[in-house]
CSV table of C-alpha atoms in Angstrom, one decimal:
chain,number,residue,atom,x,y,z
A,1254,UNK,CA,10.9,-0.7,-3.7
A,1255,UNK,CA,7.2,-0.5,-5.2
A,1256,UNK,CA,5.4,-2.5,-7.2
A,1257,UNK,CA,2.1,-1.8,-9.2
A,1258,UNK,CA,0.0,-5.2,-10.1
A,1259,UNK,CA,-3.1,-4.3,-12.6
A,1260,UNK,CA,-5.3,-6.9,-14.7
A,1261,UNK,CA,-5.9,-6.2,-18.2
A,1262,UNK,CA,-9.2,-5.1,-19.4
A,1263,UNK,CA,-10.8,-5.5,-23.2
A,1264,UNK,CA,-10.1,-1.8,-23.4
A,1265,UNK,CA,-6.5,-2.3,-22.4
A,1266,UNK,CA,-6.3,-5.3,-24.7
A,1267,UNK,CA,-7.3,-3.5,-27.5
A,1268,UNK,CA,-5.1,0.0,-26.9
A,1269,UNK,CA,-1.7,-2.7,-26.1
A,1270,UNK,CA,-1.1,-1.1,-22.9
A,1271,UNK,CA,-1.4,-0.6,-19.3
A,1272,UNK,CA,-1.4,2.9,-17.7
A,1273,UNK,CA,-0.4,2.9,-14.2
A,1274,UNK,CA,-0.7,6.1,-11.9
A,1275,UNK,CA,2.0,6.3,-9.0
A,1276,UNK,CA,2.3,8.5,-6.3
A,1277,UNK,CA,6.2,9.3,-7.1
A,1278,UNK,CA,5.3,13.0,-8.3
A,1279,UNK,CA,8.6,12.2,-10.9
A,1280,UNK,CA,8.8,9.2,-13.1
A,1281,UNK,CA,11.8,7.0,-12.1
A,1282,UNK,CA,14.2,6.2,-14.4
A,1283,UNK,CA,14.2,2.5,-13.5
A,1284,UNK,CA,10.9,0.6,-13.9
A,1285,UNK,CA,11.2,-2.5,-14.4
A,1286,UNK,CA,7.9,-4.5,-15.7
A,1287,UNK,CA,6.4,-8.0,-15.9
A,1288,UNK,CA,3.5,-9.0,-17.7
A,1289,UNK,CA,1.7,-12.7,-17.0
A,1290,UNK,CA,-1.2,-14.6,-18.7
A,1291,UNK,CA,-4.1,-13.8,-16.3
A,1292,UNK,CA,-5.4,-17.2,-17.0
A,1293,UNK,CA,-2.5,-19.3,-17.4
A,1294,UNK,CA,0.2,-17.6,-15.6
A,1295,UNK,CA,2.4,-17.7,-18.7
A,1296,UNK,CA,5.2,-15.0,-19.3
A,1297,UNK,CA,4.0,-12.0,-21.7
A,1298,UNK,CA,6.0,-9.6,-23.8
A,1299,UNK,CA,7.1,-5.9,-22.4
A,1300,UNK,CA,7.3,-4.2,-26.0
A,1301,UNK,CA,8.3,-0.8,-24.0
A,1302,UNK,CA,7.9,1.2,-21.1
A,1303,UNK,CA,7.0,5.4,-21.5
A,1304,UNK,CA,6.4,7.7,-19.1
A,1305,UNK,CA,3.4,9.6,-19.8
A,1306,UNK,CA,3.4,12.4,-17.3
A,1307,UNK,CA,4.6,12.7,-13.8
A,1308,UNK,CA,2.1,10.6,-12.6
A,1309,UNK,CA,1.5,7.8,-15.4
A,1310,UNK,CA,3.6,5.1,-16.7
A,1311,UNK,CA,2.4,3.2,-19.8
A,1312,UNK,CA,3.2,-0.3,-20.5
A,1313,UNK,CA,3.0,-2.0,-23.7
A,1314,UNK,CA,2.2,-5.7,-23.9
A,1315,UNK,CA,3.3,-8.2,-26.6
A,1316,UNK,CA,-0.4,-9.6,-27.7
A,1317,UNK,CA,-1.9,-7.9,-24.4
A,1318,UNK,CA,-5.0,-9.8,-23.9
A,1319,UNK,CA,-8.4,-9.1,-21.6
A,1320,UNK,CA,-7.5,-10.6,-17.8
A,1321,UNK,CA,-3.6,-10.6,-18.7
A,1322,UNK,CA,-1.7,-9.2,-15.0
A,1323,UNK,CA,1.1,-6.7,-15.3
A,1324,UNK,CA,3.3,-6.2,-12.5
A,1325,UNK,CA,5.8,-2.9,-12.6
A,1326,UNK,CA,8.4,-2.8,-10.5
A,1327,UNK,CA,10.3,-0.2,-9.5
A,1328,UNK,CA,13.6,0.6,-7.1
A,1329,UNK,CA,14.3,4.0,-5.5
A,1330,UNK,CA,17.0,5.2,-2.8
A,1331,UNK,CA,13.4,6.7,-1.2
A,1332,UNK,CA,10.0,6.1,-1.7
């Protein structure tokens, strides 16, 4: 398993997304992504998950805001 944690910035907030770069070389078919309130803690919205090259998953946010903390999960048989 990995995971990815990043905190939203007011760039971020205003695109709706998150990029994260992984060190997989391949995208994984199986992310699986969490998005919390950076201030309260409170559940957000994953509107979708797209791999963006080999190396960069993007993550959409329902109403992403500046501070907001997405966690991306992922399982693999190797890592």
């Amino acid at each position: 398993a990995k995971t990815f944690t990043a905190t939203a910035s007011a760039g971020d907030a205003t695109n709706g997304y998150i990029e994260f770069t992984h060190s997989f070389g391949a995208n994984p078919a199986g992310w699986i992504a969490y998005a919390t309130n950076g201030s309260t803690g409170a559940p957000r919205v994953i509107a979708s998950v797209t791999n963006i090259s080999t190396s960069v998953v993007r993550v959409t946010v329902t109403s992403l805001a500046a501070n907001d903390i997405v966690t991306l999960h992922t399982v693999r048989a190797t890592v």
